[in-house]
Amino acid sequence: MEVTEILKKYSADIDQEITAALEEVDPETLRQASEHLVKAGGKKLRPSLVVLSAEAVGGQVKSALKTGAAVELIHTFSLIHDDIMDQDEKRRGKPSVHVLWGEPTAILAGDTLFSKAFETVMRSEEDGVPAPTILPALNAVVDSCVKICEGQALDMGFAERTDVTEEEYLNMIFKKTAALIAAATKAGAIVGGGTPEQIEALSEYGRLIGMAFQIQDDYLDVASSEEDLGKPVGSDIVEGKMTLLVVNALARASEEDHNRLLTILKEEGDEHVSEAMEIMEKYGSIEYAWQVAQEDVNQAKQLLRDVLDDSPAREALLLIADFVLQRSN
């Protein structure tokens, strides 16, 4: 089965839970703003990971749907606020929430999604999840929200620095990207009734594929085509972003190449993108980033094989790990 088919399998049920969570939001403009990005689509990767993790430890799909919906609500909240901070005018091919409704309403829409996420997890008892199980699942979700905010703050701080280390960068992407994916797989294993060993392994699986997901984004920015990316190649360089490739190249480069790469990153425009890519290629930084992502995926897959019995859900999780590296955008 293709990964896109796996993700579609749960989308309708997840969307139904999200609609139920938001249907009583008032006034109507706030509800429309809150629903906008959900209705715009998206892969539904994170909520699918919740459900698959529950199934992989022997749980039922129904028990994980509300937690899956909650994780998607949190992801959507973070996108709305990211778009405001970055002043991005489009998301998922549609105008951003703040473009359509203004920044104040967009902030409120994000806050609404954030609040509804916790309420949705707590309603899991309606689907047969024992009350004592709900609290640790909720705790996993709450913890990821704090980390998302920390990761965003770190990322913003990196824009003012030229001495970011690889350790600092990896910590930032863990918090900004991987923490919510780890929360999805951990919470899924919890509501599915997994053993402590299975819960820990699935949490780590989520962390590893989340790290690989972000590193692959860094890699694709210079190794993919504009057609596949849907944006110009090297846009991270134009924006002066501290990616793993840049951090690695700056650490390895000669003084001359180091200073030249920094100059390019600080300059506006895209006329020197190819030169920056040549410097990163010269020091093996592009290949290095791909290898780090590959190693993370390999470790994630081994964890699943170590603690989970063979099942369609485990196979789907293995396929999703591979998909992280096989995607082109």
Coordinates of C-alpha atoms in Angstrom, one line a residue:
M1 CA 0.0 0.0 0.0
E2 CA 1.2 3.5 -0.8
V3 CA 1.8 5.9 2.0
T4 CA -0.8 8.4 0.5
E5 CA -3.4 5.6 0.7
I6 CA -2.4 4.9 4.3
L7 CA -2.9 8.5 5.3
K8 CA -6.2 8.8 3.4
K9 CA -7.5 5.8 5.3
Y10 CA -8.1 7.7 8.5
S11 CA -8.6 11.3 7.1
A12 CA -12.4 11.2 7.0
D13 CA -12.7 10.0 10.6
I14 CA -10.1 12.5 11.8
D15 CA -11.9 15.3 9.9
Q16 CA -15.2 14.3 11.5
E17 CA -13.7 14.6 15.0
I18 CA -12.2 18.0 14.1
T19 CA -15.5 19.3 12.8
A20 CA -17.2 18.1 15.9
A21 CA -14.6 19.9 18.1
L22 CA -15.1 23.2 16.3
E23 CA -18.8 23.1 15.4
E24 CA -19.9 25.1 18.4
V25 CA -17.2 27.8 18.1
D26 CA -18.9 31.2 18.1
P27 CA -18.9 33.8 16.4
E28 CA -19.1 32.3 12.9
T29 CA -16.1 34.3 11.7
L30 CA -13.9 32.7 14.4
R31 CA -15.2 29.2 13.5
Q32 CA -14.5 29.8 9.8
A33 CA -11.0 31.1 10.5
S34 CA -10.3 28.1 12.8
E35 CA -11.5 25.6 10.2
H36 CA -9.8 27.2 7.2
L37 CA -6.5 25.3 7.1
V38 CA -8.2 22.0 8.1
K39 CA -10.5 22.3 5.1
A40 CA -7.6 23.3 2.9
G41 CA -6.2 19.7 3.1
G42 CA -2.8 18.5 4.3
K43 CA -1.3 15.0 4.5
K44 CA -2.8 14.2 7.9
L45 CA 0.6 12.6 8.7
R46 CA 0.5 13.3 12.5
P47 CA -3.0 12.1 13.3
S48 CA -2.5 9.0 11.2
L49 CA 0.6 8.2 13.2
V50 CA -1.5 8.4 16.4
V51 CA -4.0 5.9 15.0
L52 CA -1.3 3.5 13.6
S53 CA 0.6 3.6 16.8
A54 CA -2.5 2.6 18.7
E55 CA -3.2 -0.2 16.3
A56 CA 0.4 -1.4 16.3
V57 CA 0.2 -2.1 20.1
G58 CA -3.1 -3.9 19.7
G59 CA -5.5 -1.0 20.3
Q60 CA -8.6 0.0 18.4
V61 CA -8.8 2.7 15.8
K62 CA -11.8 4.4 17.5
S63 CA -9.8 4.8 20.8
A64 CA -7.2 6.9 19.0
L65 CA -9.3 9.2 16.8
K66 CA -9.9 12.0 19.3
T67 CA -6.2 12.1 20.2
G68 CA -5.3 12.1 16.5
A69 CA -7.6 15.0 15.9
A70 CA -6.1 16.9 18.8
V71 CA -2.6 16.5 17.4
E72 CA -3.8 17.8 14.1
L73 CA -5.5 20.8 15.8
I74 CA -2.1 21.6 17.5
H75 CA -0.2 21.3 14.2
T76 CA -2.7 23.6 12.5
F77 CA -2.5 26.1 15.4
S78 CA 1.2 26.2 15.0
L79 CA 0.9 26.8 11.2
I80 CA -1.5 29.7 11.6
H81 CA 0.9 31.4 14.1
D82 CA 4.0 30.6 12.0
D83 CA 2.3 32.3 9.0
I84 CA 1.7 35.4 11.0
M85 CA 5.3 35.6 12.3
D86 CA 6.8 34.9 8.9
Q87 CA 4.2 37.0 7.0
D88 CA 3.5 34.1 4.6
E89 CA 0.5 34.8 2.5
K90 CA -0.2 31.3 1.3
R91 CA -0.5 27.9 3.0
R92 CA -1.6 24.6 1.3
G93 CA -2.3 26.6 -1.9
K94 CA -4.8 28.9 -0.2
P95 CA -4.5 32.4 1.3
S96 CA -3.3 32.2 4.9
V97 CA -5.7 32.8 7.8
H98 CA -4.3 36.2 8.6
V99 CA -4.6 37.3 5.0
L100 CA -8.3 36.5 4.9
W101 CA -9.4 37.5 8.4
G102 CA -6.6 39.7 9.7
E103 CA -4.0 39.1 12.3
P104 CA -6.1 39.5 15.5
T105 CA -8.7 36.9 14.3
A106 CA -5.9 34.6 13.1
I107 CA -4.3 34.7 16.5
L108 CA -7.6 33.9 18.1
A109 CA -8.2 31.1 15.7
G110 CA -4.8 29.6 16.6
D111 CA -5.7 29.9 20.3
T112 CA -9.0 28.3 19.7
L113 CA -7.5 25.3 18.0
F114 CA -4.9 25.0 20.8
S115 CA -7.6 25.0 23.5
K116 CA -9.9 22.6 21.6
A117 CA -7.0 20.1 21.2
F118 CA -6.9 19.5 25.0
E119 CA -10.7 19.3 25.3
T120 CA -10.7 16.7 22.5
V121 CA -8.2 14.4 24.2
M122 CA -10.1 14.6 27.4
R123 CA -13.3 13.4 25.6
S124 CA -11.6 10.1 24.6
E125 CA -13.4 8.4 27.5
E126 CA -16.5 8.6 25.2
D127 CA -14.7 6.1 22.9
G128 CA -13.8 3.6 25.6
V129 CA -10.4 4.9 26.7
P130 CA -10.0 4.4 30.4
A131 CA -9.8 7.7 32.4
P132 CA -6.4 6.8 33.9
T133 CA -5.0 6.3 30.4
I134 CA -6.1 9.8 29.2
L135 CA -3.9 11.8 31.5
P136 CA -0.5 10.5 30.3
A137 CA -1.7 10.8 26.7
L138 CA -2.8 14.4 27.4
N139 CA 0.6 15.0 29.1
A140 CA 2.5 13.9 26.0
V141 CA 0.4 16.3 23.9
V142 CA 0.9 19.3 26.3
D143 CA 4.6 18.7 26.6
S144 CA 5.0 18.9 22.8
C145 CA 3.2 22.3 22.7
V146 CA 5.7 23.8 25.0
K147 CA 8.6 22.4 22.9
I148 CA 7.0 23.8 19.7
C149 CA 7.1 27.3 21.2
E150 CA 10.7 26.8 22.4
G151 CA 11.7 25.5 19.0
Q152 CA 10.2 28.5 17.2
A153 CA 11.9 30.9 19.6
L154 CA 15.3 29.2 19.0
D155 CA 14.8 29.3 15.3
M156 CA 14.0 33.0 15.4
G157 CA 17.1 33.5 17.5
F158 CA 19.3 31.7 15.0
A159 CA 18.5 34.4 12.4
E160 CA 20.7 36.8 14.4
R161 CA 23.6 34.4 14.8
T162 CA 26.4 33.0 12.6
D163 CA 27.9 30.6 15.2
V164 CA 25.1 28.0 15.6
T165 CA 26.5 24.6 16.4
E166 CA 25.1 21.3 15.0
E167 CA 24.0 20.3 18.5
E168 CA 22.0 23.5 18.9
Y169 CA 20.5 23.1 15.5
L170 CA 19.4 19.5 16.2
N171 CA 17.9 20.6 19.5
M172 CA 15.9 23.3 17.7
I173 CA 14.5 21.0 15.0
F174 CA 13.6 18.4 17.7
K175 CA 11.5 21.0 19.5
K176 CA 10.1 22.7 16.5
T177 CA 9.3 19.7 14.3
A178 CA 10.0 16.3 15.9
A179 CA 8.5 16.8 19.3
L180 CA 4.9 16.9 18.0
I181 CA 5.5 13.8 15.8
A182 CA 7.0 12.0 18.9
A183 CA 4.0 13.1 20.9
A184 CA 1.7 11.7 18.2
T185 CA 3.3 8.2 18.3
K186 CA 3.7 8.2 22.1
A187 CA 0.1 9.3 22.7
G188 CA -1.2 6.7 20.2
A189 CA 0.7 3.9 21.9
I190 CA -0.7 5.1 25.3
V191 CA -4.4 5.2 24.3
G192 CA -3.8 1.9 22.4
G193 CA -2.8 0.2 25.7
G194 CA 0.8 -0.4 24.8
T195 CA 3.4 -1.6 27.3
P196 CA 5.9 0.9 28.8
E197 CA 8.6 -0.5 26.4
Q198 CA 6.3 -0.1 23.4
I199 CA 5.3 3.4 24.4
E200 CA 9.0 4.5 24.8
A201 CA 10.0 2.9 21.5
L202 CA 7.2 4.5 19.5
S203 CA 8.0 7.8 21.1
E204 CA 11.6 7.5 20.0
Y205 CA 10.5 6.3 16.5
G206 CA 8.4 9.5 16.2
R207 CA 11.3 11.7 17.3
L208 CA 13.7 10.0 14.8
I209 CA 11.4 10.3 11.8
G210 CA 10.5 13.9 12.8
M211 CA 14.2 14.8 12.9
A212 CA 14.7 13.1 9.5
F213 CA 11.6 14.9 8.1
Q214 CA 13.1 18.3 8.9
I215 CA 16.7 17.4 7.8
Q216 CA 15.2 16.1 4.5
D217 CA 13.5 19.5 4.0
D218 CA 16.9 21.1 4.4
Y219 CA 18.4 18.7 1.9
L220 CA 15.6 19.0 -0.7
D221 CA 16.0 22.8 -0.7
V222 CA 19.3 22.4 -2.6
A223 CA 18.9 18.9 -4.0
S224 CA 15.4 19.0 -5.5
S225 CA 13.9 20.8 -8.5
E226 CA 11.8 23.9 -8.4
E227 CA 9.0 21.9 -10.0
D228 CA 9.0 19.3 -7.2
L229 CA 9.6 21.8 -4.4
G230 CA 6.9 24.2 -5.5
K231 CA 9.3 27.1 -4.7
P232 CA 12.7 28.2 -6.0
V233 CA 15.6 25.9 -5.2
G234 CA 17.9 27.4 -2.5
S235 CA 15.2 29.6 -0.9
D236 CA 16.7 28.7 2.5
I237 CA 20.0 30.2 1.4
V238 CA 18.2 33.4 0.1
E239 CA 16.5 33.7 3.5
G240 CA 19.8 33.2 5.3
K241 CA 18.5 30.2 7.3
M242 CA 20.8 28.1 9.5
T243 CA 20.1 24.6 8.2
L244 CA 22.1 21.5 8.9
L245 CA 23.9 21.9 5.6
V246 CA 24.9 25.4 6.3
V247 CA 25.9 24.7 9.9
N248 CA 28.0 21.7 8.8
A249 CA 29.7 23.6 5.9
L250 CA 30.5 26.6 8.2
A251 CA 32.1 24.2 10.7
R252 CA 34.3 22.5 8.0
A253 CA 35.1 25.3 5.6
S254 CA 38.4 27.2 5.2
E255 CA 38.4 30.7 6.6
E256 CA 37.9 32.1 3.1
D257 CA 35.0 29.8 2.2
H258 CA 33.5 30.3 5.7
N259 CA 33.4 34.1 5.3
R260 CA 32.1 33.9 1.7
L261 CA 29.2 31.6 2.7
L262 CA 28.3 33.9 5.6
T263 CA 28.3 36.9 3.2
I264 CA 26.0 35.1 0.7
L265 CA 23.6 34.2 3.5
K266 CA 23.4 37.8 4.6
E267 CA 22.9 39.2 1.1
E268 CA 19.4 39.7 -0.4
G269 CA 18.6 38.1 -3.7
D270 CA 19.3 34.7 -5.3
E271 CA 22.2 35.5 -7.6
H272 CA 24.7 33.7 -5.4
V273 CA 22.7 30.6 -4.5
S274 CA 24.7 28.4 -6.8
E275 CA 28.0 29.6 -5.3
A276 CA 26.7 28.8 -1.8
M277 CA 25.6 25.3 -3.0
E278 CA 29.1 24.8 -4.5
I279 CA 30.7 25.6 -1.1
M280 CA 28.4 23.1 0.7
E281 CA 29.1 20.5 -1.9
K282 CA 32.9 21.1 -1.6
Y283 CA 32.8 20.1 2.1
G284 CA 30.4 17.2 1.7
S285 CA 27.7 19.0 3.7
I286 CA 24.8 18.1 1.3
E287 CA 25.7 14.4 1.4
Y288 CA 26.2 14.6 5.2
A289 CA 22.7 15.9 5.8
W290 CA 21.2 13.1 3.8
Q291 CA 23.3 10.5 5.7
V292 CA 22.1 11.9 9.1
A293 CA 18.4 11.7 7.9
Q294 CA 19.0 8.1 6.6
E295 CA 20.6 7.0 9.9
D296 CA 17.6 8.4 11.8
V297 CA 15.2 6.5 9.6
N298 CA 17.1 3.3 9.9
Q299 CA 17.2 3.5 13.7
A300 CA 13.4 4.3 13.8
K301 CA 12.6 1.2 11.7
Q302 CA 14.8 -1.0 13.9
L303 CA 13.0 0.1 17.0
L304 CA 9.7 -1.0 15.5
R305 CA 11.0 -4.4 14.6
D306 CA 12.5 -4.8 18.1
V307 CA 9.3 -4.2 20.1
L308 CA 6.3 -4.7 17.9
D309 CA 4.8 -7.9 16.4
D310 CA 4.4 -8.0 12.7
S311 CA 1.1 -6.4 11.7
P312 CA -0.4 -4.2 9.0
A313 CA 0.0 -1.2 11.3
R314 CA 3.7 -1.9 11.9
E315 CA 4.2 -2.3 8.2
A316 CA 2.5 1.1 7.6
L317 CA 4.8 2.7 10.2
L318 CA 7.8 1.2 8.4
L319 CA 6.6 2.6 5.1
I320 CA 6.0 6.1 6.6
A321 CA 9.6 6.1 7.9
D322 CA 10.8 5.4 4.3
F323 CA 8.4 8.0 2.9
V324 CA 10.1 10.7 5.0
L325 CA 13.2 10.3 2.8
Q326 CA 11.5 9.4 -0.5
R327 CA 9.3 12.4 -0.8
S328 CA 10.4 15.3 -3.1
N329 CA 8.6 18.2 -1.4

